[in-house]
Amino acid sequence: MPKYMPEEAVKHLERFDLNGRVTSVERYGCGHINDTFMVSVCEEDAQREQRYILQRLSPVAFHEPEKLMENVSRVTAYMKDVVARRGGDPARETLVVVPAKDGGNYILDADGSCWRMYLFIEDTFTCQQAENTDVFRESGRAFGAFQRVLADYPAATLHETIPNFHHTVKRFEALEAAIAGNAAGRADSVREEITFALERKARTSALLDGLEKGELPLRVTHNDTKLNNVLMDARTGKALCVVDLDTVMPGLCAYDFGDAIRFGANTAAEDESDLEKIHFSMEMFRAYCEGYLGEVGDMLTENEIRTLPLGAWMMTYEVGIRFLTDYLNGDVYFHVAYPEHNLVRARNQFALLKDMERNEQAMQAAVAEWLTR
Ligand code: ADP
Ligand code: GN1
Ligand code: MG
């Protein structure tokens, strides 16, 4: 997808309820889906600067922005109450949607693209890679706490913003269609990666089978638990706020656990091209278990806990085939910085997957410890 430039973004700001003069608009963050900008506004009355996040939702990923924003508004309002009741600071610990002048919570531009704004949460940082176990353990605590807070949320009121988002069998079918369609003429150059993906077909339904048989419950999950979707407090180093709520919908806890592991227990960045640098870190895995299961260990069933390592495998495999699919389709979904970017990401995830497969027993043993606590 082409990236939007600040000059394009700035045009939409006058439709939001901002009290002051816009002084700068810059592209921001490392998300692969939306176009994100940081906006600075010099407030008229007070002589101070207020910053905002402005985002254009990806129309390729999200087809019903109205429903998506309804989810975001409801979930953030719910979390705000919980945080306030606990004596926390709702403006820092949850996302705050900035209203549009027409009273809505987003605007549509002439092309039908959806733009929305949040208050910028100051004095935080995000990590593009887990630098140490403390940071990763903290992110596990944050996603665990997020899931716990939403445990009693009326899940049936949530819209499915991306249908079948973690339906790995359907992701596999999308890969098969991309191979057959060969839209970008790249299929012959990635035969090795295609074979690697196809060889693992039998396992793609393993979590869905558990769901179908009633062995695994649906919960309200985040579904995109990358480390850079947690804002860390720059003053304390502790996790402060979970962001990127576009895919909050019913799901399996193995999705949230697994997606976090595939990103943070990789010894290299998600798009490292030197495969020698890519290893699966059991140390990081254990640290995440401490953070995550420390929050939700008593809430999850034994079956759920036992499927967490499978979740790590599944999410790594799934996003690997999603990157490969997008490469075959000509880079229509994920933002790319160079032509081979999606292929590099797919190879990276497959290298990680191989190392995870070598560590499956160790992962199982690590989660089993939580069953006897
Ligand atoms: P994408 O869906 O494209 O990943 P995100 O919503 O995750 O977009 O935003 C991209 C990045 O912007 C995040 O990783 C985070 O670093 C930063 N970010 C998002 N929302 C806020 C906010 N309210 N305050 C400060 N930083 C934010
Ligand atoms: C996308 O939006 P972002 O960058 O946090 C994607 C995830 C992938 C991830 C891979 C809505 O996450 O599913 O795991 O890239 N989000 C969506 O880095 O497709
Ligand atoms: Mg994100």
Coordinates of C-alpha atoms and ligand atoms in Angstrom, one line a residue:
M1 CA 0.0 0.0 0.0
P2 CA 1.3 3.5 -0.8
K3 CA 1.9 5.6 2.3
Y4 CA 0.1 8.9 2.9
M5 CA 2.2 12.0 3.4
P6 CA 1.6 14.6 6.1
E7 CA 0.5 17.2 3.4
E8 CA -2.4 14.9 2.7
A9 CA -3.2 14.3 6.4
V10 CA -3.2 17.9 7.4
K11 CA -6.2 18.7 5.2
H12 CA -8.5 16.6 7.5
L13 CA -7.6 18.3 10.7
E14 CA -10.0 21.1 10.5
R15 CA -12.8 18.6 10.8
F16 CA -11.7 17.6 14.3
D17 CA -12.4 19.5 17.5
L18 CA -8.9 20.8 18.2
N19 CA -8.7 23.9 20.2
G20 CA -5.7 25.8 18.7
R21 CA -3.3 26.2 15.8
V22 CA -1.7 23.1 14.2
T23 CA 2.1 23.6 14.3
S24 CA 3.3 20.3 12.8
V25 CA 2.2 17.0 11.3
E26 CA 4.7 14.1 11.0
R27 CA 4.5 10.5 10.1
Y28 CA 4.7 8.4 13.3
G29 CA 5.4 4.9 14.5
C30 CA 6.1 1.6 12.8
G31 CA 2.6 0.1 12.3
H32 CA 2.2 -2.0 9.1
I33 CA -1.4 -1.2 8.4
N34 CA -2.7 2.3 9.2
D35 CA -1.2 5.6 8.3
T36 CA -0.2 7.2 11.6
F37 CA 0.7 10.9 12.2
M38 CA 1.7 12.9 15.2
V39 CA 0.0 16.3 15.3
S40 CA 1.1 19.2 17.4
V41 CA -1.3 21.9 18.3
C42 CA -0.5 25.2 20.1
E43 CA -3.6 25.8 22.2
E44 CA -5.2 29.2 22.0
D45 CA -6.0 30.0 25.6
A46 CA -3.3 28.1 27.5
Q47 CA 0.2 28.7 26.1
R48 CA 0.9 25.0 25.8
E49 CA 1.2 22.4 23.2
Q50 CA -1.2 19.4 22.9
R51 CA -0.2 16.5 20.8
Y52 CA -2.5 14.0 19.0
I53 CA -2.3 10.8 17.0
L54 CA -4.1 11.1 13.6
Q55 CA -4.7 7.9 11.7
R56 CA -6.1 6.9 8.4
L57 CA -7.5 3.4 8.7
S58 CA -6.3 1.1 6.0
P59 CA -9.3 0.5 3.7
V60 CA -7.7 -2.8 2.5
A61 CA -7.7 -4.1 6.1
F62 CA -10.8 -2.5 7.5
H63 CA -14.0 -2.5 5.4
E64 CA -16.5 -1.2 7.9
P65 CA -14.9 1.8 9.8
E66 CA -18.1 2.8 11.4
K67 CA -18.4 -0.6 13.2
L68 CA -14.7 -0.6 14.0
M69 CA -15.0 2.9 15.7
E70 CA -18.0 1.8 17.6
N71 CA -15.9 -1.1 19.0
V72 CA -13.1 1.3 19.9
S73 CA -15.5 3.8 21.6
R74 CA -17.2 1.2 23.6
V75 CA -14.1 -0.6 24.7
T76 CA -12.2 2.5 25.6
A77 CA -15.3 3.9 27.6
Y78 CA -15.5 0.6 29.5
M79 CA -11.8 0.6 30.3
K80 CA -11.9 4.2 31.3
D81 CA -14.4 3.4 34.0
V82 CA -12.4 0.4 35.2
V83 CA -9.2 2.5 35.4
A84 CA -11.0 5.4 37.2
R85 CA -12.6 3.1 39.7
R86 CA -9.2 1.7 40.5
G87 CA -7.8 5.2 41.1
G88 CA -5.7 5.1 37.9
D89 CA -5.3 7.9 35.2
P90 CA -7.8 7.1 32.4
A91 CA -6.2 9.7 30.1
R92 CA -2.9 7.8 30.2
E93 CA -3.9 4.2 30.7
T94 CA -6.5 4.0 27.9
L95 CA -6.8 5.6 24.5
V96 CA -9.0 8.7 24.4
V97 CA -10.8 9.3 21.1
V98 CA -11.0 13.0 19.9
P99 CA -14.4 13.9 18.6
A100 CA -15.0 15.3 15.1
K101 CA -16.8 18.6 14.8
D102 CA -19.9 16.8 13.5
G103 CA -20.1 15.0 16.8
G104 CA -18.9 11.6 15.4
N105 CA -15.8 9.8 16.4
Y106 CA -14.2 9.7 12.9
I107 CA -14.5 11.5 9.5
L108 CA -14.6 10.2 6.0
D109 CA -12.6 11.9 3.3
A110 CA -13.6 12.4 -0.3
D111 CA -12.2 8.9 -1.2
G112 CA -14.2 7.3 1.6
S113 CA -11.2 6.8 3.8
C114 CA -11.7 6.9 7.5
W115 CA -9.6 9.3 9.7
R116 CA -9.7 9.3 13.5
M117 CA -7.7 10.9 16.3
Y118 CA -6.6 10.0 19.7
L119 CA -4.9 12.1 22.4
F120 CA -1.2 11.5 22.2
I121 CA 0.0 9.8 25.4
E122 CA 3.1 11.7 26.4
D123 CA 6.3 10.4 28.1
T124 CA 6.1 6.9 26.7
F125 CA 8.1 4.6 24.5
T126 CA 7.5 1.6 22.4
C127 CA 10.0 -1.2 21.4
Q128 CA 10.4 -2.6 18.0
Q129 CA 12.2 -5.6 19.5
A130 CA 12.3 -7.0 23.1
E131 CA 15.6 -5.6 24.4
N132 CA 15.4 -7.4 27.7
T133 CA 13.2 -9.7 29.6
D134 CA 11.9 -6.9 31.9
V135 CA 10.3 -5.1 29.0
F136 CA 8.8 -8.2 27.5
R137 CA 7.5 -9.4 30.9
E138 CA 5.9 -6.0 31.3
S139 CA 4.1 -6.3 27.9
G140 CA 2.8 -9.7 29.0
R141 CA 1.5 -8.2 32.1
A142 CA -0.2 -5.4 30.0
F143 CA -1.9 -7.8 27.6
G144 CA -2.9 -10.1 30.4
A145 CA -4.4 -7.2 32.4
F146 CA -6.2 -6.1 29.2
Q147 CA -7.8 -9.5 28.8
R148 CA -8.7 -9.6 32.4
V149 CA -10.3 -6.2 32.4
L150 CA -12.4 -7.2 29.4
A151 CA -13.3 -10.6 30.8
D152 CA -16.8 -9.5 31.7
Y153 CA -17.3 -7.2 28.7
P154 CA -20.4 -8.2 26.6
A155 CA -18.5 -9.9 23.8
A156 CA -21.7 -10.2 21.6
T157 CA -21.8 -6.4 21.2
L158 CA -18.4 -6.4 19.5
H159 CA -18.3 -6.3 15.7
E160 CA -15.9 -8.5 13.9
T161 CA -13.7 -5.9 12.3
I162 CA -11.8 -8.3 10.2
P163 CA -13.8 -11.5 9.7
N164 CA -11.8 -14.7 10.2
F165 CA -8.7 -12.6 11.2
H166 CA -7.0 -15.6 12.9
H167 CA -8.7 -18.3 11.0
T168 CA -5.5 -20.0 10.0
V169 CA -7.2 -22.4 7.6
K170 CA -8.7 -19.5 5.7
R171 CA -5.3 -17.8 5.7
F172 CA -3.9 -21.0 4.2
E173 CA -6.6 -20.9 1.5
A174 CA -5.7 -17.3 0.8
L175 CA -2.1 -18.4 0.3
E176 CA -3.2 -21.1 -2.1
A177 CA -5.2 -18.6 -4.1
A178 CA -2.3 -16.2 -4.2
I179 CA 0.0 -19.0 -5.5
A180 CA -2.6 -19.9 -8.2
G181 CA -3.2 -16.2 -9.1
N182 CA 0.4 -15.3 -9.1
A183 CA -0.6 -11.6 -9.5
A184 CA 2.9 -10.2 -9.2
G185 CA 4.6 -13.0 -11.2
R186 CA 6.7 -13.9 -8.1
A187 CA 5.6 -17.5 -7.5
D188 CA 8.5 -19.2 -9.2
S189 CA 11.0 -17.2 -7.2
V190 CA 9.6 -18.4 -3.9
R191 CA 9.1 -22.1 -4.4
E192 CA 11.2 -23.0 -1.4
E193 CA 9.0 -20.8 0.9
I194 CA 5.8 -22.1 -0.7
T195 CA 6.9 -25.7 0.0
F196 CA 7.8 -24.8 3.6
A197 CA 4.3 -23.4 4.1
L198 CA 2.4 -26.1 2.3
E199 CA 4.2 -28.9 4.2
R200 CA 2.6 -27.6 7.4
K201 CA -1.0 -27.6 6.2
A202 CA -2.1 -30.4 8.6
R203 CA -1.6 -28.3 11.6
T204 CA -3.5 -25.2 10.5
S205 CA -6.8 -26.3 12.0
A206 CA -5.4 -27.4 15.4
L207 CA -6.7 -24.4 17.4
L208 CA -9.9 -24.1 15.4
D209 CA -10.6 -27.7 16.1
G210 CA -10.4 -27.1 19.9
L211 CA -12.8 -24.2 19.5
E212 CA -15.3 -26.2 17.5
K213 CA -15.2 -29.1 20.0
G214 CA -15.9 -26.7 22.8
E215 CA -12.5 -27.3 24.4
L216 CA -11.4 -23.7 24.1
P217 CA -13.6 -20.7 25.1
L218 CA -13.9 -17.5 23.1
R219 CA -12.9 -14.5 25.0
V220 CA -12.5 -10.8 24.2
T221 CA -9.0 -10.6 22.9
H222 CA -6.8 -7.9 21.4
N223 CA -5.6 -10.0 18.4
D224 CA -2.6 -7.9 17.5
T225 CA -0.3 -8.2 20.6
K226 CA 2.9 -7.0 19.1
L227 CA 5.3 -5.4 21.6
N228 CA 5.0 -2.1 19.8
N229 CA 1.3 -2.0 20.6
V230 CA 2.0 -1.4 24.3
L231 CA 3.1 2.1 25.4
M232 CA 5.7 1.9 28.2
D233 CA 5.9 4.7 30.8
A234 CA 9.2 6.5 30.2
R235 CA 9.5 7.4 33.9
T236 CA 8.9 4.0 35.4
G237 CA 9.7 1.6 32.6
K238 CA 6.3 -0.1 33.3
A239 CA 3.7 -0.9 30.7
L240 CA 1.1 1.9 30.7
C241 CA -1.4 1.6 27.9
V242 CA -2.4 -1.0 25.3
V243 CA -3.0 0.6 21.9
D244 CA -4.1 -0.5 18.4
L245 CA -7.5 -1.6 19.4
D246 CA -8.8 -2.1 15.8
T247 CA -8.9 -5.9 16.1
V248 CA -10.4 -6.2 19.6
M249 CA -13.0 -8.9 19.1
P250 CA -13.8 -12.4 20.3
G251 CA -10.8 -14.8 20.0
L252 CA -8.7 -17.4 21.7
C253 CA -6.2 -16.5 24.4
A254 CA -3.7 -18.5 22.4
Y255 CA -3.9 -15.8 19.6
D256 CA -2.9 -13.0 22.0
F257 CA -0.2 -15.0 23.7
G258 CA 1.1 -16.5 20.5
D259 CA 1.3 -13.2 18.6
A260 CA 3.2 -11.6 21.4
I261 CA 5.7 -14.5 21.6
R262 CA 6.3 -14.6 17.8
F263 CA 7.4 -11.0 17.9
G264 CA 9.1 -10.7 21.3
A265 CA 10.8 -14.1 21.6
N266 CA 12.5 -13.6 18.2
T267 CA 16.2 -12.7 18.9
A268 CA 16.0 -10.4 15.8
A269 CA 13.7 -7.8 14.4
E270 CA 10.6 -9.1 12.5
D271 CA 12.2 -8.0 9.2
E272 CA 15.9 -9.0 9.9
S273 CA 17.1 -10.5 6.6
D274 CA 20.2 -12.3 8.1
L275 CA 18.6 -15.6 9.1
E276 CA 21.6 -16.5 11.3
K277 CA 20.4 -13.9 13.7
I278 CA 17.0 -15.4 14.1
H279 CA 16.5 -17.6 17.1
F280 CA 13.6 -18.4 19.4
S281 CA 14.4 -17.3 23.0
M282 CA 13.1 -19.6 25.7
E283 CA 14.3 -17.0 28.2
M284 CA 11.9 -14.4 26.6
F285 CA 9.2 -17.0 26.4
R286 CA 9.4 -17.7 30.2
A287 CA 9.5 -13.9 30.9
Y288 CA 6.3 -13.4 28.9
C289 CA 4.6 -16.3 30.8
E290 CA 5.5 -14.6 34.1
G291 CA 3.9 -11.4 33.0
Y292 CA 0.9 -12.7 31.1
L293 CA 0.1 -15.8 33.3
G294 CA 0.8 -13.7 36.4
E295 CA -2.3 -11.7 35.4
V296 CA -4.6 -14.4 33.9
G297 CA -3.2 -17.7 35.0
D298 CA -6.0 -18.3 37.4
M299 CA -8.7 -17.2 34.9
L300 CA -7.6 -19.5 32.0
T301 CA -8.6 -23.2 31.8
E302 CA -6.0 -25.9 31.8
N303 CA -6.8 -26.5 28.1
E304 CA -6.1 -22.9 27.3
I305 CA -2.8 -22.9 29.2
R306 CA -1.7 -26.0 27.4
T307 CA -2.5 -24.5 24.0
L308 CA -0.4 -21.4 24.5
P309 CA 2.8 -22.9 22.9
L310 CA 0.6 -24.0 20.0
G311 CA -0.6 -20.4 19.8
A312 CA 3.0 -19.3 19.4
W313 CA 3.5 -21.7 16.6
M314 CA 0.2 -20.8 14.9
M315 CA 0.6 -17.1 15.0
T316 CA 4.2 -17.3 13.7
Y317 CA 3.1 -19.6 10.9
E318 CA 0.0 -17.6 10.1
V319 CA 1.7 -14.2 9.8
G320 CA 4.5 -15.9 7.9
I321 CA 2.0 -17.1 5.3
R322 CA 0.3 -13.7 5.4
F323 CA 3.5 -12.0 4.5
L324 CA 4.2 -14.6 1.7
T325 CA 0.6 -14.2 0.4
D326 CA 1.0 -10.4 0.3
Y327 CA 4.4 -10.8 -1.5
L328 CA 2.7 -13.0 -4.1
N329 CA -0.2 -10.6 -4.4
G330 CA 2.1 -7.6 -5.1
D331 CA 2.2 -6.0 -1.6
V332 CA -1.3 -4.8 -1.3
Y333 CA -1.9 -5.2 2.4
F334 CA 1.2 -4.5 4.6
H335 CA 3.2 -1.4 4.3
V336 CA 6.6 -2.2 2.7
A337 CA 9.7 -0.1 2.6
Y338 CA 11.3 -1.9 -0.3
P339 CA 10.2 -4.5 -2.9
E340 CA 11.4 -7.7 -1.1
H341 CA 10.2 -6.5 2.3
N342 CA 7.3 -9.0 2.7
L343 CA 9.5 -11.8 1.5
V344 CA 12.2 -11.0 4.0
R345 CA 9.5 -10.9 6.7
A346 CA 8.1 -14.3 5.6
R347 CA 11.5 -15.9 5.6
N348 CA 12.2 -14.4 9.0
Q349 CA 9.0 -15.9 10.4
F350 CA 9.7 -19.3 8.9
A351 CA 13.2 -19.3 10.4
L352 CA 11.7 -18.5 13.7
L353 CA 9.1 -21.2 13.3
K354 CA 11.7 -23.8 12.7
D355 CA 13.5 -22.9 15.9
M356 CA 10.2 -22.9 17.8
E357 CA 9.5 -26.4 16.5
R358 CA 12.8 -27.5 18.1
N359 CA 11.7 -25.9 21.4
E360 CA 8.2 -27.2 21.6
Q361 CA 8.8 -29.6 24.6
A362 CA 10.5 -26.9 26.5
M363 CA 7.6 -24.5 25.9
Q364 CA 5.2 -27.1 27.0
A365 CA 7.2 -27.8 30.2
A366 CA 7.3 -24.0 30.9
V367 CA 3.5 -23.5 30.7
A368 CA 2.8 -26.8 32.6
E369 CA 4.6 -25.3 35.6
W370 CA 1.8 -22.8 35.8
L371 CA -0.8 -25.5 36.2
T372 CA 0.7 -26.7 39.5
R373 CA 1.1 -23.3 41.2
Ligands
ADP1 P1 -1.0 0.3 13.2 O1 -2.4 -0.3 13.3 O2 -0.6 0.7 11.9 O3 0.0 -0.6 13.8 P2 -1.0 1.8 15.7 O4 -2.3 2.2 16.2 O5 -0.3 0.6 16.4 O6 -1.0 1.6 14.1 O7 0.0 3.1 15.9 C1 1.3 3.1 15.5 C2 2.2 3.5 16.6 O8 1.9 4.8 17.1 C3 2.1 2.6 17.9 O9 3.0 1.5 17.7 C4 2.6 3.5 19.0 O10 4.0 3.6 19.0 C5 2.1 4.9 18.5 N1 0.8 5.3 19.1 C6 -0.4 4.9 18.8 N2 -1.3 5.5 19.5 C7 -0.7 6.4 20.4 C8 -1.1 7.3 21.4 N3 -2.4 7.5 21.7 N4 -0.1 8.0 22.0 C9 1.2 7.8 21.7 N5 1.6 6.9 20.8 C10 0.7 6.2 20.1
GN1_2 C1 0.0 -5.8 11.6 O1 -1.0 -3.0 12.7 P1 0.2 -3.7 13.2 O2 1.5 -3.2 12.5 O3 0.3 -3.5 14.7 C2 -1.2 -6.8 11.4 C3 -0.9 -7.9 12.4 C4 0.4 -8.6 12.0 C5 1.5 -7.6 12.1 C6 2.8 -8.1 11.7 C7 -4.7 -5.5 11.4 O4 0.0 -5.2 12.9 O5 -2.0 -8.9 12.2 O6 0.7 -9.6 13.0 O7 1.2 -6.4 11.3 N1 -2.4 -6.1 11.8 C8 -3.5 -6.2 11.0 O8 3.8 -7.3 12.1 O9 -3.5 -6.9 9.9
MG3 MG 0.2 -1.3 15.8

